[in-house]
CSV table of C-alpha atoms in Angstrom, one decimal:
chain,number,residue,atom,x,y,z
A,43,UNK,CA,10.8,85.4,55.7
A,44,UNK,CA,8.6,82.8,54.0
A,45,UNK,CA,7.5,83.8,50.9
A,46,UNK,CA,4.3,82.2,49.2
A,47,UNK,CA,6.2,80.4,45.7
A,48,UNK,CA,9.8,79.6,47.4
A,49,UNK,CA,11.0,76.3,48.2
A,50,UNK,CA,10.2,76.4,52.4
A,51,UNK,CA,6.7,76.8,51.4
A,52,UNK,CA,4.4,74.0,52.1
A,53,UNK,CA,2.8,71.9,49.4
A,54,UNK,CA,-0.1,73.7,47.3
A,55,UNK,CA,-3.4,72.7,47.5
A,56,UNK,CA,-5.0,70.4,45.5
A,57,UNK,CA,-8.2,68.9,44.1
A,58,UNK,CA,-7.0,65.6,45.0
A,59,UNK,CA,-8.3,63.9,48.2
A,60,UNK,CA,-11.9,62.7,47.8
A,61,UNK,CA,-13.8,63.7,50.7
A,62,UNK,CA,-12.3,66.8,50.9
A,63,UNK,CA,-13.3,70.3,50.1
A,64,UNK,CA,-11.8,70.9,47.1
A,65,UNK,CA,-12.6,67.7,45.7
A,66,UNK,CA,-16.4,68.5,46.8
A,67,UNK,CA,-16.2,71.8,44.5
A,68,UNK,CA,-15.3,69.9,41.5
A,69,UNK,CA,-17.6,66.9,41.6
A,70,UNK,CA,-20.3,68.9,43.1
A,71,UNK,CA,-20.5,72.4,42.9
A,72,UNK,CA,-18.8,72.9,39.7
A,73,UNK,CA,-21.5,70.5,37.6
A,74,UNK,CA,-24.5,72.3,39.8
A,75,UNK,CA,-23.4,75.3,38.5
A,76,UNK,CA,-23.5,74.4,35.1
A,77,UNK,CA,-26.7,73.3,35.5
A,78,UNK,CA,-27.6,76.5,37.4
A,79,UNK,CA,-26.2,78.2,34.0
A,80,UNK,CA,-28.6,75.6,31.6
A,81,UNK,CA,-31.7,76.4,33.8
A,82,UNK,CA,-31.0,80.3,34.1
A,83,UNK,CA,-30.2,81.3,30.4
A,84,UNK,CA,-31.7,79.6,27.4
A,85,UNK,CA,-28.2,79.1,25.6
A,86,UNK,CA,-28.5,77.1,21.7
A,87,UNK,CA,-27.7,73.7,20.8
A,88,UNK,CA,-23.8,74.5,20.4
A,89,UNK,CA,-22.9,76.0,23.9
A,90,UNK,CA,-25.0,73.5,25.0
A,91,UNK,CA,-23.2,70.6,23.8
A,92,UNK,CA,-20.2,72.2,24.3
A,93,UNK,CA,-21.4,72.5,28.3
A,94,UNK,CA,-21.7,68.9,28.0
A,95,UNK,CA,-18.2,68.4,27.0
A,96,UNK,CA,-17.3,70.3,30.0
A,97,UNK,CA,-19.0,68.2,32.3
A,98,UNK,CA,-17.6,65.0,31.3
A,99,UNK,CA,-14.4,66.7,31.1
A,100,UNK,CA,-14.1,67.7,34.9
A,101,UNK,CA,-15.5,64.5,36.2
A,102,UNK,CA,-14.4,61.7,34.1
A,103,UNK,CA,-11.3,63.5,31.9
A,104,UNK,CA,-7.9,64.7,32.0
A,105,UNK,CA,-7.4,68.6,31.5
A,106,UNK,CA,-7.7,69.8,27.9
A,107,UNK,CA,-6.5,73.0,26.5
A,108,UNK,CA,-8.6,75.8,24.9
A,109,UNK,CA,-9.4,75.6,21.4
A,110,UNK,CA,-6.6,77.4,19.4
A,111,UNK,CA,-9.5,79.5,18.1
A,112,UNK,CA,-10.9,80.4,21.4
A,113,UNK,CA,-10.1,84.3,22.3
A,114,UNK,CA,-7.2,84.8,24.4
A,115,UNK,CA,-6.0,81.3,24.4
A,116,UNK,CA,-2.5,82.3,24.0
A,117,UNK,CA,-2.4,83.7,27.5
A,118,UNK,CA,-3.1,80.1,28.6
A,119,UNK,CA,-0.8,78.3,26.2
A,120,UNK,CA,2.5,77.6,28.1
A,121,UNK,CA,0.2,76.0,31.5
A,122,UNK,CA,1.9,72.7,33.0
A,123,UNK,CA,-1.0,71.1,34.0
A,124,UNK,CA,-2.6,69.9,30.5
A,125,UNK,CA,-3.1,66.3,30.2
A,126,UNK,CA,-2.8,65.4,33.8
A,127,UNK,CA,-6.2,64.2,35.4
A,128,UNK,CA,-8.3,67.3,37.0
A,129,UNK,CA,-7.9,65.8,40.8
A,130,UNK,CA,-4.2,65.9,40.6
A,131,UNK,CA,-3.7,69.8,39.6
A,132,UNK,CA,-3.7,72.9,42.2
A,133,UNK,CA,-7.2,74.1,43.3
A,134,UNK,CA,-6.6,77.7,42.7
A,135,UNK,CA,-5.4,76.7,39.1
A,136,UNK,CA,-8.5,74.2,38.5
A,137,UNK,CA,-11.1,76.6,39.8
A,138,UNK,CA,-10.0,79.7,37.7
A,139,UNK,CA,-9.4,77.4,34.5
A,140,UNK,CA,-12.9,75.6,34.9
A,141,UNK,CA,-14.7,79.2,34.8
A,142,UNK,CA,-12.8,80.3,32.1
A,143,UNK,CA,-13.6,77.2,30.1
A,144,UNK,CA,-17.3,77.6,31.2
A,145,UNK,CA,-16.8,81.0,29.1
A,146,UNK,CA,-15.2,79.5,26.4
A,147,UNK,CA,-18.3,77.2,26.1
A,148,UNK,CA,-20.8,79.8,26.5
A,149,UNK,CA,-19.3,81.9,23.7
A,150,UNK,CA,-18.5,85.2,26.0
A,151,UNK,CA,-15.5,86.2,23.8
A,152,UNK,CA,-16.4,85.1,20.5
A,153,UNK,CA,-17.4,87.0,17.8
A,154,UNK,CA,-21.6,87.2,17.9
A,155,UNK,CA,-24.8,87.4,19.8
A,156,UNK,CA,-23.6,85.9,23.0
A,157,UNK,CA,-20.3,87.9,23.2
A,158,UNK,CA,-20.1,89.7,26.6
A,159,UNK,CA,-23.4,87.6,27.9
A,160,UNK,CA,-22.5,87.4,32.1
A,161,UNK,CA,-23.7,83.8,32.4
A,162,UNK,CA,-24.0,84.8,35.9
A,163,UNK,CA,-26.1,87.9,35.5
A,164,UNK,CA,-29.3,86.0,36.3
A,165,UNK,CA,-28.1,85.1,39.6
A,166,UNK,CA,-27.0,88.7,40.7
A,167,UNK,CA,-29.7,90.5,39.8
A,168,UNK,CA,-32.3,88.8,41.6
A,169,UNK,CA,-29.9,89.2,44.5
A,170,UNK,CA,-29.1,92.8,44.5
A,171,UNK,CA,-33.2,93.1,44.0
A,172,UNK,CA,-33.9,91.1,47.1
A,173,UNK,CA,-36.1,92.4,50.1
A,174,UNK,CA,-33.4,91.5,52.5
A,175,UNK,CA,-31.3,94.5,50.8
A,176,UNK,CA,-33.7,97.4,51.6
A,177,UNK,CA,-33.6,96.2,55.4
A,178,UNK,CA,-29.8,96.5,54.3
A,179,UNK,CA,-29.6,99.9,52.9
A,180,UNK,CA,-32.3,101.3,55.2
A,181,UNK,CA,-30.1,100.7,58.5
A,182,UNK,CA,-27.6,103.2,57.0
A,183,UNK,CA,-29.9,105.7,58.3
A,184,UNK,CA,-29.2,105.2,62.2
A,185,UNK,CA,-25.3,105.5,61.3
A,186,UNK,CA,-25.0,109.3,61.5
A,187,UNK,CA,-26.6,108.1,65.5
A,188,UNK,CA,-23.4,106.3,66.1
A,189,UNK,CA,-20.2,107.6,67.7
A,190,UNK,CA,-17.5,108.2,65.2
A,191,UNK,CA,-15.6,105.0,66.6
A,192,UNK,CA,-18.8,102.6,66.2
A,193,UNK,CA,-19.2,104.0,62.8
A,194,UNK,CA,-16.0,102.4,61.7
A,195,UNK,CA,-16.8,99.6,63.6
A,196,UNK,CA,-20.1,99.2,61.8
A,197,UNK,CA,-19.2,99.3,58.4
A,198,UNK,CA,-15.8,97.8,58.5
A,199,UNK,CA,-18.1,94.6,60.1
A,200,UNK,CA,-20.7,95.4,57.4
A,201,UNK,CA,-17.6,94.2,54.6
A,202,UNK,CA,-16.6,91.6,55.9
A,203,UNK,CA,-19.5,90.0,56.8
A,204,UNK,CA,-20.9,90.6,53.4
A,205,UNK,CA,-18.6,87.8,51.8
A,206,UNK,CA,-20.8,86.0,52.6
A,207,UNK,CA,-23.2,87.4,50.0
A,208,UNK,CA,-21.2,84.8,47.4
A,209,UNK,CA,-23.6,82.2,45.4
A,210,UNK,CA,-20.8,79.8,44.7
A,211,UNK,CA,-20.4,79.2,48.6
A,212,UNK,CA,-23.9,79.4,48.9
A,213,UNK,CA,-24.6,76.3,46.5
A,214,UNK,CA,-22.7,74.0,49.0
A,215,UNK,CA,-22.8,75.9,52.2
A,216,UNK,CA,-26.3,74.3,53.1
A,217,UNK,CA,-27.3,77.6,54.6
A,218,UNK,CA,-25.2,77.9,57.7
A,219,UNK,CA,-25.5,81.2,59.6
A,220,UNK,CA,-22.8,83.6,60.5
A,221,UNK,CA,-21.5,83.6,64.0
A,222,UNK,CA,-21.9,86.6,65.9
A,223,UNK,CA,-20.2,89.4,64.4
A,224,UNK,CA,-17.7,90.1,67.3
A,225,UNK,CA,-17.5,86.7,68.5
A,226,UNK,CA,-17.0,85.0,64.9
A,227,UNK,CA,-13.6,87.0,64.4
A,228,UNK,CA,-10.8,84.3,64.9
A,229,UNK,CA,-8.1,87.4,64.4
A,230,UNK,CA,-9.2,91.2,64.6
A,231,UNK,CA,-6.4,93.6,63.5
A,232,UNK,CA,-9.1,96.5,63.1
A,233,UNK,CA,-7.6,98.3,64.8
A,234,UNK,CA,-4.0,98.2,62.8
A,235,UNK,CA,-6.2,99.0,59.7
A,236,UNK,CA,-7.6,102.4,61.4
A,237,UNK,CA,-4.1,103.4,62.2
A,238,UNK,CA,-2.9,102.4,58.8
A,239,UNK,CA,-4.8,104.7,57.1
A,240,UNK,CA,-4.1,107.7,59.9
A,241,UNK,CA,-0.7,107.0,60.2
A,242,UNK,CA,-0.2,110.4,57.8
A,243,UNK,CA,-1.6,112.5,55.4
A,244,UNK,CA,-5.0,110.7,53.2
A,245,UNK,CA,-3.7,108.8,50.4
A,246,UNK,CA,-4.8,106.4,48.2
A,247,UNK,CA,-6.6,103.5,49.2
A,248,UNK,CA,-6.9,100.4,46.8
A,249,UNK,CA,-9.9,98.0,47.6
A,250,UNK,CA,-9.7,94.5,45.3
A,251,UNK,CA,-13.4,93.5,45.2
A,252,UNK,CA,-14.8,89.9,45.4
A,253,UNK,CA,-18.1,89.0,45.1
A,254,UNK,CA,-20.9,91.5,43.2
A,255,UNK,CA,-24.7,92.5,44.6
A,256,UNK,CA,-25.2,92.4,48.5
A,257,UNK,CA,-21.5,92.3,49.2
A,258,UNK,CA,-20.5,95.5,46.9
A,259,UNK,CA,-23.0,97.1,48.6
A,260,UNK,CA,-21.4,97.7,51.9
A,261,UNK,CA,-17.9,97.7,50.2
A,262,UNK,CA,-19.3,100.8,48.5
A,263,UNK,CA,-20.7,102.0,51.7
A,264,UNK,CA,-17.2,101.5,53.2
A,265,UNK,CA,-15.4,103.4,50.0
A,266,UNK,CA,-17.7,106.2,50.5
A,267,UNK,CA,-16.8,106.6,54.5
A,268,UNK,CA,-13.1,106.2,53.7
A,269,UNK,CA,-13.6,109.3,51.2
A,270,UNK,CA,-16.2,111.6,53.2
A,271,UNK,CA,-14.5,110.8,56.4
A,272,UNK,CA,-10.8,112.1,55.2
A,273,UNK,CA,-8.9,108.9,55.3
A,274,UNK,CA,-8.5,108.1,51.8
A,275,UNK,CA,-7.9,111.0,48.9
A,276,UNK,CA,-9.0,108.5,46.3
A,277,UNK,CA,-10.1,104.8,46.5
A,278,UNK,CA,-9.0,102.3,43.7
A,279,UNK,CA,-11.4,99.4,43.3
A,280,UNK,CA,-10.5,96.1,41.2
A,281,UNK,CA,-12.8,94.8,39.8
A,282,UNK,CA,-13.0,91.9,37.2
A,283,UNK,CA,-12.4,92.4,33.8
A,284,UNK,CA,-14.9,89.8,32.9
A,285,UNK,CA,-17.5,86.9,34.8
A,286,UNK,CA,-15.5,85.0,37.1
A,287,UNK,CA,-16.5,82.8,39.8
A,288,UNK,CA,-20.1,83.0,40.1
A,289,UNK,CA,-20.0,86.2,41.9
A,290,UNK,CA,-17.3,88.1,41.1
A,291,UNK,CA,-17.9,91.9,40.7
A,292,UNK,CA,-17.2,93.7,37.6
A,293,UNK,CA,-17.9,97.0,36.2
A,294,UNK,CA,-21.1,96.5,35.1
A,295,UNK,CA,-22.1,95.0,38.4
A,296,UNK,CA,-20.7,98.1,40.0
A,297,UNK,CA,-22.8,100.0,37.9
A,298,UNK,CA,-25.8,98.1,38.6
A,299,UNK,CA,-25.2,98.4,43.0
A,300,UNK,CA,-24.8,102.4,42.3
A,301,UNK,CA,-28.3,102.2,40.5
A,302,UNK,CA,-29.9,100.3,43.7
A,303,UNK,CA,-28.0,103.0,45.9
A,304,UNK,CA,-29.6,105.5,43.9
A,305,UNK,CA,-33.1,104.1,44.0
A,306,UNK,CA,-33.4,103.6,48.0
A,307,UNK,CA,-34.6,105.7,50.3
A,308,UNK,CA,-33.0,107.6,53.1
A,309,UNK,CA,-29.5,108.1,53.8
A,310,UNK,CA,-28.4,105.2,50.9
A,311,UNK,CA,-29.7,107.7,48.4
A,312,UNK,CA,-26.9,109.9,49.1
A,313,UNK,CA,-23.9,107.9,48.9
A,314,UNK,CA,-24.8,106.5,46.1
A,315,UNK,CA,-24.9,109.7,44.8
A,316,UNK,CA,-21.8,110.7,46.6
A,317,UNK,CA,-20.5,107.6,45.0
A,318,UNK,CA,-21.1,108.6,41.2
A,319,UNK,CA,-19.6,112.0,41.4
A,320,UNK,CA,-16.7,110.3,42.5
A,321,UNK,CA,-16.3,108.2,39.7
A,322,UNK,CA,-17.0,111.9,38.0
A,323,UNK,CA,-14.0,113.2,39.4
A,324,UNK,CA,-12.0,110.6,39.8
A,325,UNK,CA,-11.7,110.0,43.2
A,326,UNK,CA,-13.1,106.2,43.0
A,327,UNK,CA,-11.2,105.1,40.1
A,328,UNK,CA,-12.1,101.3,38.6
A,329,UNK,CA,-10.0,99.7,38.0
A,330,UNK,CA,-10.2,96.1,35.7
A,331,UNK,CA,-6.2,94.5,35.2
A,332,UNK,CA,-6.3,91.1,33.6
A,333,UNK,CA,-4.0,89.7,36.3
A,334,UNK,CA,-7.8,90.1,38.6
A,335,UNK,CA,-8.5,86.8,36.8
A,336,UNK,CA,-5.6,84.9,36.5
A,337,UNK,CA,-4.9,81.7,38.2
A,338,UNK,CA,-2.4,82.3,40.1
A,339,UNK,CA,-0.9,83.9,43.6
A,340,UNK,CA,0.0,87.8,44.3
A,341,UNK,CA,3.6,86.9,44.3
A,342,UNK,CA,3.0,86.6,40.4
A,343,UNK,CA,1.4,89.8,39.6
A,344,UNK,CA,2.8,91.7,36.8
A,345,UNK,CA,4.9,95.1,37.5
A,346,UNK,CA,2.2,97.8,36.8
A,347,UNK,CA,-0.3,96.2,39.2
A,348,UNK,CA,3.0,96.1,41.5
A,349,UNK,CA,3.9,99.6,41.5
A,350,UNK,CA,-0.3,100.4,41.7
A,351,UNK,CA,-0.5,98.5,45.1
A,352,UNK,CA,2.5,100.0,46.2
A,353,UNK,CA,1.8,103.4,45.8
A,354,UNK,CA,-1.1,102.8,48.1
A,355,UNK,CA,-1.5,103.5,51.8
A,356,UNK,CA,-3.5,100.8,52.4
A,357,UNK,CA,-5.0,97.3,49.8
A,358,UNK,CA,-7.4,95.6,50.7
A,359,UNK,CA,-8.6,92.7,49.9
A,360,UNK,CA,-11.7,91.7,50.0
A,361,UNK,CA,-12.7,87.9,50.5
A,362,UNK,CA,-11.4,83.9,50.2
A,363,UNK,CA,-10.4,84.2,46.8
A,364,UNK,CA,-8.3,87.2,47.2
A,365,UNK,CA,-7.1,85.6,50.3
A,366,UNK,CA,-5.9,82.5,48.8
A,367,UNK,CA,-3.9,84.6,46.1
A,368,UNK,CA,-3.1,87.0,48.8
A,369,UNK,CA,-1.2,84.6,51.1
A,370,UNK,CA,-0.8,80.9,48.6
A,371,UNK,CA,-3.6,78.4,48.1
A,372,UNK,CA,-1.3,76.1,50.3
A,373,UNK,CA,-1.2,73.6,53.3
A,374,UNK,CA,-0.2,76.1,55.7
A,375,UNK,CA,0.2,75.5,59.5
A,376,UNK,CA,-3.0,78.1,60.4
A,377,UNK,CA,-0.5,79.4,63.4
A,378,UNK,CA,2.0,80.6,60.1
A,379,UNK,CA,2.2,84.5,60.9
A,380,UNK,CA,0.4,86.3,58.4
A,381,UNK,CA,3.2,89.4,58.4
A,382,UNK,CA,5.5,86.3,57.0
A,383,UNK,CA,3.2,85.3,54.4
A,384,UNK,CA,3.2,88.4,52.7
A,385,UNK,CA,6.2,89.8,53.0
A,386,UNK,CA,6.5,89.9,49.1
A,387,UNK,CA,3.3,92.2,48.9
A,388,UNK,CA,4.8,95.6,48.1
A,389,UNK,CA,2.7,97.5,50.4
A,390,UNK,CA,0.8,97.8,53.9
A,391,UNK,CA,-2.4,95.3,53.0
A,392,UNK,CA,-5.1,94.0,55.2
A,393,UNK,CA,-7.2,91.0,54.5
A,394,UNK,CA,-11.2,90.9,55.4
A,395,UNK,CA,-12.3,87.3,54.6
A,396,UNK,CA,-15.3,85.0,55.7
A,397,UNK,CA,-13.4,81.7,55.9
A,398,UNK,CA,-14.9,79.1,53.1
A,399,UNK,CA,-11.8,77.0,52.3
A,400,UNK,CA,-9.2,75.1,54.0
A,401,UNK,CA,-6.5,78.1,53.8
A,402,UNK,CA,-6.0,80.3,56.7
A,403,UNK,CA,-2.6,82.1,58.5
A,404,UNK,CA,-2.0,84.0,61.6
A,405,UNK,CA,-4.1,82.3,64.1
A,406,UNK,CA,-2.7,82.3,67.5
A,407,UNK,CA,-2.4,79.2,69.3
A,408,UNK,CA,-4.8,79.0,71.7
A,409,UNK,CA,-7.6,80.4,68.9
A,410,UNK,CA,-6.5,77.4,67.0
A,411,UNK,CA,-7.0,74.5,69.6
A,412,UNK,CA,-10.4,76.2,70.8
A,413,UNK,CA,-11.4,76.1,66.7
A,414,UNK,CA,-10.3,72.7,66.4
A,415,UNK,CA,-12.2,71.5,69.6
A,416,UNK,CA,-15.1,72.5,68.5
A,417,UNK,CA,-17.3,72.4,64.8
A,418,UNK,CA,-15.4,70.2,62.6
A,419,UNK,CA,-16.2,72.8,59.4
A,420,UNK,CA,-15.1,76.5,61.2
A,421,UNK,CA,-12.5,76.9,58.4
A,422,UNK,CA,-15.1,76.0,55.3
A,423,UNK,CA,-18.8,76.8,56.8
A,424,UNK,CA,-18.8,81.2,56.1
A,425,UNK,CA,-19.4,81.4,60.6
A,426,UNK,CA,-16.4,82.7,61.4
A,427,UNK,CA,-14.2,86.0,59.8
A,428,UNK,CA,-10.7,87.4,60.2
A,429,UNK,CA,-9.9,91.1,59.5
A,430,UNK,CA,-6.0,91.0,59.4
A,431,UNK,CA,-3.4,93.4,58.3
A,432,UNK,CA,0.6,93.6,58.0
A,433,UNK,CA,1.1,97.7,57.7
């Protein structure tokens, strides 16, 4: 089997080519970001400057470590890519270390006022607060209208498509629209990941969350059907112990979609309420594990987060991030079967991704050449989706 970090793999990703996507996030949506961050928070003259230093840093520098003072440094500390020029190291590792620097500059983990301050917060409230989520939450009323077999259908569509919901995509995506939600799929496996989880008795389910706001939503929506409808016992969700990538949902921003549940109308009411008693009794269990924010792939993870996804019927995980970690930020062939992949992952685990970088597995052949024959950008643009699974 090939396995994600041994030697048959292909050659990681990296920022490298100019032109390229990777490349584009660090010289263009990296420093828009920052600004983004400047414009949306009014941070003092010190994280300011220090924001500054970042931004000639990632565009004219070489890659510098944390300040030996800086909170947690020590888990960065034995890194190989220090010193080499920020083009030439891994994307997944330069992404994840450019947020956590961003951090570092904005003070989250040290000692004062700004300690804990999401720099990101501005940007997922006014999503989750958006018109375009009542229309969301209010269709949940015609569900209980739907056979049983559409119902699945209709949520399990309403997760993945909600990746999309991700304002570090959007800040380069130049506002392309989905494909149609059938017709975008390049693989559908739904159907393994309904037998997965009736395959026997209801066990645990473990979901590892992306992006916060109006993709939570229907992730929540989707934890709540597993649970009312008998196929899960109890649903662990990841989350992120702290800000990370824009979007990323933590536990505050988990708490904050249960309030919006809460305060709709209608049927979205209910499982939001639904929702919080099963945090209550511990049938939703969240769940933040440092390893949720490292910069590396699955095959890495540490042995309690091992045993946790292995005790599980069923992970999934939710979106490109998670998908890069799940299967190696690397030059794949697209036709590499996604069983292979992940043959290290130490349980039956499905992937439900909006594609919005380079990486993909598992695509038949004939998908492929249709894909390639057509828009140029079907791998990067957020139009087309894959819901696959190795049980």
């Amino acid at each position: 089997m090939t396995h994600p970090s041994n030697g048959s793999a292909p050659a990681p990703v990296v920022v490298g080519t100019p032109g390229s996507f990777a490349r584009g996030v660090l010289d263009e949506r990296h420093p828009a970001l920052v600004e983004r961050v400047r414009r949306a928070v009014p941070y003092p003259p010190g994280p300011q400057r220090a924001l500054d230093a970042l931004l000639e840093e990632i565009t004219k520098g070489s890659v510098e470590r944390l300040a030996d003072d800086e909170p947690g440094a020590g888990s960065w500390q034995d890194e190989p890519y220090y010193g080499q020029r920020w083009a030439d190291v891994p994307f997944l590792w330069a992404e994840s270390y450019f947020y956590r620097k961003l951090l570092a500059a904005l003070r989250y983990f040290a000692p004062g006022p700004w300690r804990g301050i999401d720099p990101f917060a501005p940007f997922k409230s006014a999503e989750l607060a958006g018109a375009g989520v009542d229309g969301e939450l209010a269709a949940l009323d015609r569900l209980p209208g739907l056979p049983p077999a559409e119902q699945d259908r209709t949520l399990l569509l309403s997760s993945l498509w909600g990746n999309r919901a991700d304002l570090g995509f959007r800040l380069s995506a130049g506002g392309a629209e989905p494909a149609d939600p059938a017709r975008g799929l390049v693989v559908d496996d739904s159907q393994a990941l309904w037998d997965t989880l009736a395959g026997g008795r209801p066990g645990r389910v473990c979901l590892v969350a992306d992006n916060a706001g109006p993709e939570l939503l229907p992730d929540l929506v989707l934890v709540d059907h597993l649970l009312t409808g008998g196929r899960a016992t109890s649903v662990v969700l990841h989350l992120k112990p702290y800000p990370y990538y824009v979007s990323d949902a933590t536990t505050a921003d988990t708490l904050a979609c249960l309030d919006r549940l809460a305060g709709a109308p209608g049927r979205a009411t209910a499982v939001g309420a639904r929702l919080r008693q099963a945090v209550g009794d511990g049938r939703l269990v969240l769940r933040a594990h440092p390893f949720s924010c490292a910069p590396h792939a699955y095959d890495r993870m540490p042995a309690d987060l091992r045993e946790d996804f292995a005790s599980a019927t069923l992970t999934v995980m939710k979106g490109d991030l998670n998908y890069r970690r799940l299967v190696g930020d690397r030059h794949w062939p697209a036709t590499t079967p996604f069983a292979e992949v992940t043959a290290y992952f130490p349980g039956p685990v499905a992937a439900l991704r909006t594609l919005k970088c380079d990486v993909v597995t598992g695509l038949p052949a004939d998908t492929l050449a249709e894909l390639d024959a057509g828009a140029e950008s079907w791998r990067t643009s957020g139009t087309h989706a894959l819901i696959q699974v190795r049980a």
